[in-house]
PDB file of C-alpha atoms and ligand atoms in Angstrom:
ATOM      1  CA  MET R  29     -13.359  -1.617   3.603  1.00  0.00           C
ATOM      2  CA  PHE R  30     -13.219  -5.010   4.912  1.00  0.00           C
ATOM      3  CA  PRO R  31     -14.105  -6.176   8.478  1.00  0.00           C
ATOM      4  CA  HIS R  32     -11.029  -7.030  10.307  1.00  0.00           C
ATOM      5  CA  LEU R  33     -10.894 -10.602  11.596  1.00  0.00           C
ATOM      6  CA  GLN R  34     -11.981 -11.976   8.761  1.00  0.00           C
ATOM      7  CA  THR R  35     -10.887 -13.449   5.427  1.00  0.00           C
ATOM      8  CA  PHE R  36     -12.017 -12.564   1.804  1.00  0.00           C
ATOM      9  CA  ASN R  37     -10.185 -14.045  -1.047  1.00  0.00           C
ATOM     10  CA  LEU R  38      -8.433 -11.343  -2.840  1.00  0.00           C
ATOM     11  CA  GLN R  39      -8.405 -12.657  -6.349  1.00  0.00           C
ATOM     12  CA  LYS R  40     -11.876 -13.215  -5.971  1.00  0.00           C
ATOM     13  CA  TRP R  41     -12.447  -9.739  -5.085  1.00  0.00           C
ATOM     14  CA  ILE R  42     -10.615  -8.408  -8.094  1.00  0.00           C
ATOM     15  CA  ASP R  43     -12.436 -10.816 -10.486  1.00  0.00           C
ATOM     16  CA  ASP R  44     -15.567  -9.542  -9.597  1.00  0.00           C
ATOM     17  CA  ASN R  45     -14.720  -5.813  -9.944  1.00  0.00           C
ATOM     18  CA  ARG R  46     -11.912  -5.576 -12.123  1.00  0.00           C
ATOM     19  CA  GLY R  47     -14.581  -4.073 -15.089  1.00  0.00           C
ATOM     20  CA  ASP R  48     -14.845  -0.825 -12.830  1.00  0.00           C
ATOM     21  CA  TRP R  49     -12.141  -0.496 -10.549  1.00  0.00           C
ATOM     22  CA  GLY R  50     -11.318   2.788 -10.944  1.00  0.00           C
ATOM     23  CA  GLN R  51      -7.539   3.427 -10.083  1.00  0.00           C
ATOM     24  CA  ARG R  52      -7.331   2.297  -6.218  1.00  0.00           C
ATOM     25  CA  ARG R  53      -9.588   0.616  -4.017  1.00  0.00           C
ATOM     26  CA  VAL R  54      -8.782   0.270  -0.580  1.00  0.00           C
ATOM     27  CA  ILE R  55      -8.822  -2.743   1.605  1.00  0.00           C
ATOM     28  CA  TRP R  56      -8.295  -1.492   5.115  1.00  0.00           C
ATOM     29  CA  GLN R  57      -6.931   1.884   6.264  1.00  0.00           C
ATOM     30  CA  ASP R  58      -9.012   1.499   9.606  1.00  0.00           C
ATOM     31  CA  SER R  59      -5.527  -0.274  11.129  1.00  0.00           C
ATOM     32  CA  ASP R  60      -1.773   0.363  11.532  1.00  0.00           C
ATOM     33  CA  PHE R  61      -1.603  -0.114   7.796  1.00  0.00           C
ATOM     34  CA  ILE R  62      -3.141   0.798   4.582  1.00  0.00           C
ATOM     35  CA  ALA R  63      -3.364  -1.685   2.121  1.00  0.00           C
ATOM     36  CA  PHE R  64      -5.218  -1.321  -1.343  1.00  0.00           C
ATOM     37  CA  VAL R  65      -4.944  -2.379  -4.809  1.00  0.00           C
ATOM     38  CA  THR R  66      -3.885  -0.292  -7.540  1.00  0.00           C
ATOM     39  CA  ARG R  67      -4.013  -0.918 -11.265  1.00  0.00           C
ATOM     40  CA  GLY R  68      -2.592   0.303 -14.694  1.00  0.00           C
ATOM     41  CA  PRO R  69      -2.738   2.243 -16.874  1.00  0.00           C
ATOM     42  CA  ASN R  70      -1.328   5.072 -15.171  1.00  0.00           C
ATOM     43  CA  ARG R  71       0.770   8.101 -16.584  1.00  0.00           C
ATOM     44  CA  ARG R  72       2.771   9.936 -13.564  1.00  0.00           C
ATOM     45  CA  LYS R  73       6.115  11.795 -13.959  1.00  0.00           C
ATOM     46  CA  ASP R  74       6.105  12.434  -9.763  1.00  0.00           C
ATOM     47  CA  TYR R  75       7.988  10.495  -7.104  1.00  0.00           C
ATOM     48  CA  HIS R  76       6.227   9.943  -3.997  1.00  0.00           C
ATOM     49  CA  ILE R  77       8.449  10.561  -0.780  1.00  0.00           C
ATOM     50  CA  ASN R  78       6.716   8.423   1.961  1.00  0.00           C
ATOM     51  CA  PRO R  79       7.589   8.739   5.592  1.00  0.00           C
ATOM     52  CA  GLY R  80       7.309   4.898   5.718  1.00  0.00           C
ATOM     53  CA  ASP R  81       7.784   1.820   4.301  1.00  0.00           C
ATOM     54  CA  GLU R  82       6.032   0.715   1.392  1.00  0.00           C
ATOM     55  CA  ILE R  83       5.432  -2.994   0.189  1.00  0.00           C
ATOM     56  CA  PHE R  84       4.416  -3.908  -3.424  1.00  0.00           C
ATOM     57  CA  TYR R  85       3.471  -7.435  -4.418  1.00  0.00           C
ATOM     58  CA  GLN R  86       2.749  -7.595  -8.146  1.00  0.00           C
ATOM     59  CA  LEU R  87      -0.367  -9.579  -8.861  1.00  0.00           C
ATOM     60  CA  GLU R  88      -1.076  -9.077 -12.806  1.00  0.00           C
ATOM     61  CA  GLY R  89       1.276  -7.716 -15.358  1.00  0.00           C
ATOM     62  CA  GLU R  90       4.401  -5.895 -14.849  1.00  0.00           C
ATOM     63  CA  LEU R  91       5.474  -2.823 -12.485  1.00  0.00           C
ATOM     64  CA  ASN R  92       7.982  -0.423 -13.764  1.00  0.00           C
ATOM     65  CA  LEU R  93       9.147   1.032 -10.331  1.00  0.00           C
ATOM     66  CA  HIS R  94      11.282   4.197 -11.104  1.00  0.00           C
ATOM     67  CA  TYR R  95      13.071   5.543  -7.562  1.00  0.00           C
ATOM     68  CA  LEU R  96      15.907   8.133  -6.514  1.00  0.00           C
ATOM     69  CA  LYS R  97      18.938   6.182  -4.467  1.00  0.00           C
ATOM     70  CA  ASP R  98      21.629   8.454  -3.956  1.00  0.00           C
ATOM     71  CA  ASP R  99      19.791  11.041  -6.584  1.00  0.00           C
ATOM     72  CA  LYS R 100      20.520   8.180  -9.219  1.00  0.00           C
ATOM     73  CA  HIS R 101      17.754   7.200 -11.213  1.00  0.00           C
ATOM     74  CA  GLU R 102      17.187   3.219 -10.537  1.00  0.00           C
ATOM     75  CA  LEU R 103      14.451   0.834 -12.055  1.00  0.00           C
ATOM     76  CA  ALA R 104      12.658  -1.889 -10.444  1.00  0.00           C
ATOM     77  CA  VAL R 105      10.704  -3.919 -13.003  1.00  0.00           C
ATOM     78  CA  LEU R 106       8.128  -6.659 -10.722  1.00  0.00           C
ATOM     79  CA  LYS R 107       6.448  -9.202 -12.580  1.00  0.00           C
ATOM     80  CA  ALA R 108       3.746 -11.223 -11.695  1.00  0.00           C
ATOM     81  CA  GLY R 109       4.647 -12.906  -8.211  1.00  0.00           C
ATOM     82  CA  ASP R 110       7.729 -10.313  -7.465  1.00  0.00           C
ATOM     83  CA  ILE R 111       7.559  -8.445  -4.205  1.00  0.00           C
ATOM     84  CA  PHE R 112       9.518  -5.054  -3.126  1.00  0.00           C
ATOM     85  CA  LEU R 113      10.016  -3.057  -0.163  1.00  0.00           C
ATOM     86  CA  MET R 114      10.476   0.074  -0.849  1.00  0.00           C
ATOM     87  CA  PRO R 115      12.296   2.251   2.210  1.00  0.00           C
ATOM     88  CA  LYS R 116      10.819   5.121   3.904  1.00  0.00           C
ATOM     89  CA  ASN R 117      11.463   8.687   2.346  1.00  0.00           C
ATOM     90  CA  THR R 118      13.000   7.314  -0.789  1.00  0.00           C
ATOM     91  CA  PRO R 119      11.221   8.985  -4.027  1.00  0.00           C
ATOM     92  CA  HIS R 120       9.363   6.384  -6.063  1.00  0.00           C
ATOM     93  CA  SER R 121       7.496   6.541  -9.240  1.00  0.00           C
ATOM     94  CA  PRO R 122       5.219   3.489  -9.902  1.00  0.00           C
ATOM     95  CA  ARG R 123       4.112   3.103 -13.411  1.00  0.00           C
ATOM     96  CA  ARG R 124       1.843   0.362 -14.715  1.00  0.00           C
ATOM     97  CA  ALA R 125       0.360  -0.382 -18.363  1.00  0.00           C
ATOM     98  CA  ASP R 126      -2.896  -1.633 -18.751  1.00  0.00           C
ATOM     99  CA  GLY R 127      -3.159  -5.031 -17.173  1.00  0.00           C
ATOM    100  CA  SER R 128      -1.123  -3.991 -14.205  1.00  0.00           C
ATOM    101  CA  TRP R 129      -2.147  -5.067 -10.859  1.00  0.00           C
ATOM    102  CA  THR R 130      -0.352  -4.369  -7.648  1.00  0.00           C
ATOM    103  CA  TYR R 131      -1.213  -5.059  -4.089  1.00  0.00           C
ATOM    104  CA  VAL R 132       0.128  -2.398  -1.645  1.00  0.00           C
ATOM    105  CA  VAL R 133       0.680  -1.953   1.988  1.00  0.00           C
ATOM    106  CA  GLU R 134       1.635   1.153   3.253  1.00  0.00           C
ATOM    107  CA  LYS R 135       2.031   2.840   7.054  1.00  0.00           C
ATOM    108  CA  THR R 136      -0.903   5.077   8.832  1.00  0.00           C
ATOM    109  CA  ARG R 137       0.532   8.419   8.652  1.00  0.00           C
ATOM    110  CA  SER R 138       0.764  10.079  11.855  1.00  0.00           C
ATOM    111  CA  LYS R 139      -0.591  13.549  12.695  1.00  0.00           C
ATOM    112  CA  GLU R 140       2.608  14.735  12.331  1.00  0.00           C
ATOM    113  CA  GLU R 141       3.495  13.428   9.119  1.00  0.00           C
ATOM    114  CA  THR R 142       3.306  14.333   5.211  1.00  0.00           C
ATOM    115  CA  ASP R 143       3.900  13.102   2.155  1.00  0.00           C
ATOM    116  CA  ARG R 144       5.891  14.910  -0.396  1.00  0.00           C
ATOM    117  CA  PHE R 145       5.887  14.508  -4.234  1.00  0.00           C
ATOM    118  CA  ILE R 146       8.311  15.593  -6.539  1.00  0.00           C
ATOM    119  CA  TRP R 147       8.683  16.294 -10.166  1.00  0.00           C
ATOM    120  CA  PRO R 148      12.312  15.844 -11.196  1.00  0.00           C
ATOM    121  CA  CYS R 149      14.041  16.578 -14.518  1.00  0.00           C
ATOM    122  CA  GLU R 150      14.012  13.331 -16.447  1.00  0.00           C
ATOM    123  CA  LYS R 151      17.472  13.809 -18.121  1.00  0.00           C
ATOM    124  CA  CYS R 152      19.680  15.440 -15.232  1.00  0.00           C
ATOM    125  CA  GLY R 153      17.537  14.960 -12.189  1.00  0.00           C
ATOM    126  CA  THR R 154      17.341  18.651 -10.788  1.00  0.00           C
ATOM    127  CA  ASN R 155      14.146  19.021  -9.079  1.00  0.00           C
ATOM    128  CA  LEU R 156      11.337  21.158 -10.962  1.00  0.00           C
ATOM    129  CA  TYR R 157       8.396  20.768  -8.850  1.00  0.00           C
ATOM    130  CA  ALA R 158       7.106  19.842  -4.805  1.00  0.00           C
ATOM    131  CA  THR R 159       4.349  19.707  -3.234  1.00  0.00           C
ATOM    132  CA  ASP R 160       3.360  18.628   0.680  1.00  0.00           C
ATOM    133  CA  VAL R 161       0.086  16.879   1.588  1.00  0.00           C
ATOM    134  CA  ARG R 162      -1.639  15.309   3.700  1.00  0.00           C
ATOM    135  CA  PHE R 163      -1.891  11.477   2.653  1.00  0.00           C
ATOM    136  CA  ASP R 164      -5.873  11.822   2.980  1.00  0.00           C
ATOM    137  CA  ASP R 165      -6.277  13.033  -0.487  1.00  0.00           C
ATOM    138  CA  PRO R 166      -2.353  12.982  -1.986  1.00  0.00           C
ATOM    139  CA  GLY R 167      -4.601  12.135  -5.736  1.00  0.00           C
ATOM    140  CA  ASP R 168      -5.912  15.724  -5.722  1.00  0.00           C
ATOM    141  CA  ALA R 169      -2.498  17.220  -4.836  1.00  0.00           C
ATOM    142  CA  VAL R 170      -0.493  15.344  -7.521  1.00  0.00           C
ATOM    143  CA  ASN R 171      -3.233  16.529 -10.335  1.00  0.00           C
ATOM    144  CA  LYS R 172      -3.684  20.115  -9.343  1.00  0.00           C
ATOM    145  CA  ALA R 173       0.302  20.201  -9.030  1.00  0.00           C
ATOM    146  CA  THR R 174       0.423  18.196 -12.604  1.00  0.00           C
ATOM    147  CA  ALA R 175      -2.008  20.996 -13.904  1.00  0.00           C
ATOM    148  CA  ALA R 176       0.381  23.691 -12.835  1.00  0.00           C
ATOM    149  CA  LEU R 177       3.394  22.432 -14.558  1.00  0.00           C
ATOM    150  CA  LYS R 178       1.377  21.651 -17.729  1.00  0.00           C
ATOM    151  CA  ALA R 179      -0.206  25.471 -17.710  1.00  0.00           C
ATOM    152  CA  ASP R 180       2.979  26.983 -17.291  1.00  0.00           C
ATOM    153  CA  PRO R 181       6.087  25.891 -19.226  1.00  0.00           C
ATOM    154  CA  LYS R 182       8.409  27.444 -17.315  1.00  0.00           C
ATOM    155  CA  LEU R 183       7.553  25.353 -14.589  1.00  0.00           C
ATOM    156  CA  ALA R 184       8.254  22.117 -17.060  1.00  0.00           C
ATOM    157  CA  THR R 185      11.326  23.208 -18.086  1.00  0.00           C
ATOM    158  CA  CYS R 186      14.567  22.522 -16.408  1.00  0.00           C
ATOM    159  CA  LYS R 187      16.761  25.476 -15.305  1.00  0.00           C
ATOM    160  CA  LYS R 188      19.945  23.174 -15.428  1.00  0.00           C
ATOM    161  CA  CYS R 189      19.679  21.518 -18.530  1.00  0.00           C
ATOM    162  CA  GLY R 190      16.938  23.230 -20.357  1.00  0.00           C
ATOM    163  CA  ALA R 191      15.010  19.746 -20.806  1.00  0.00           C
ATOM    164  CA  VAL R 192      11.144  20.062 -20.545  1.00  0.00           C
ATOM    165  CA  LEU R 193       9.544  17.434 -18.485  1.00  0.00           C
ATOM    166  CA  GLU R 194       6.487  16.169 -20.637  1.00  0.00           C
ATOM    167  CA  LEU R 195       3.348  15.429 -18.575  1.00  0.00           C
TER     168      LEU R 195
HETATM  169 ZN1   ZN C  21      17.516  18.770 -16.376  1.00  0.00          ZN
END
């Protein structure tokens, strides 16, 4: 993490480290905000429900930001230089190809706040699965839930329309 009250160059930091970035690197989280840079490729069918607002700023490549508004599927496509505010409690699924880099700012969660991840049917929107997690290690909870869905075809099959969620 980076110290407060000190500038650093985001682009240089990315350029110096892009070879072994992993999925995401945190800039600050010892603050009212959590700021990080995340990259593609990713492969996710979950939708994240954050109790706070999130800001996305697309640095390189393209971000396909799927979200649900009044239970209707929407897609925002962010290109390099685009910025987007995702209001709190809006289910969203950021999907990235290789070469997609995004700067994200979220609010630090309070003790009472939990995040939720849901897996809606891609055909009719019926929710197939959900998990509530503390923000501290969301990746692990999402991986476990994805593994559970993969292991049991019944879980990944929509009870309403019969479509199977490909994971
Ligand atoms: Zn369905």
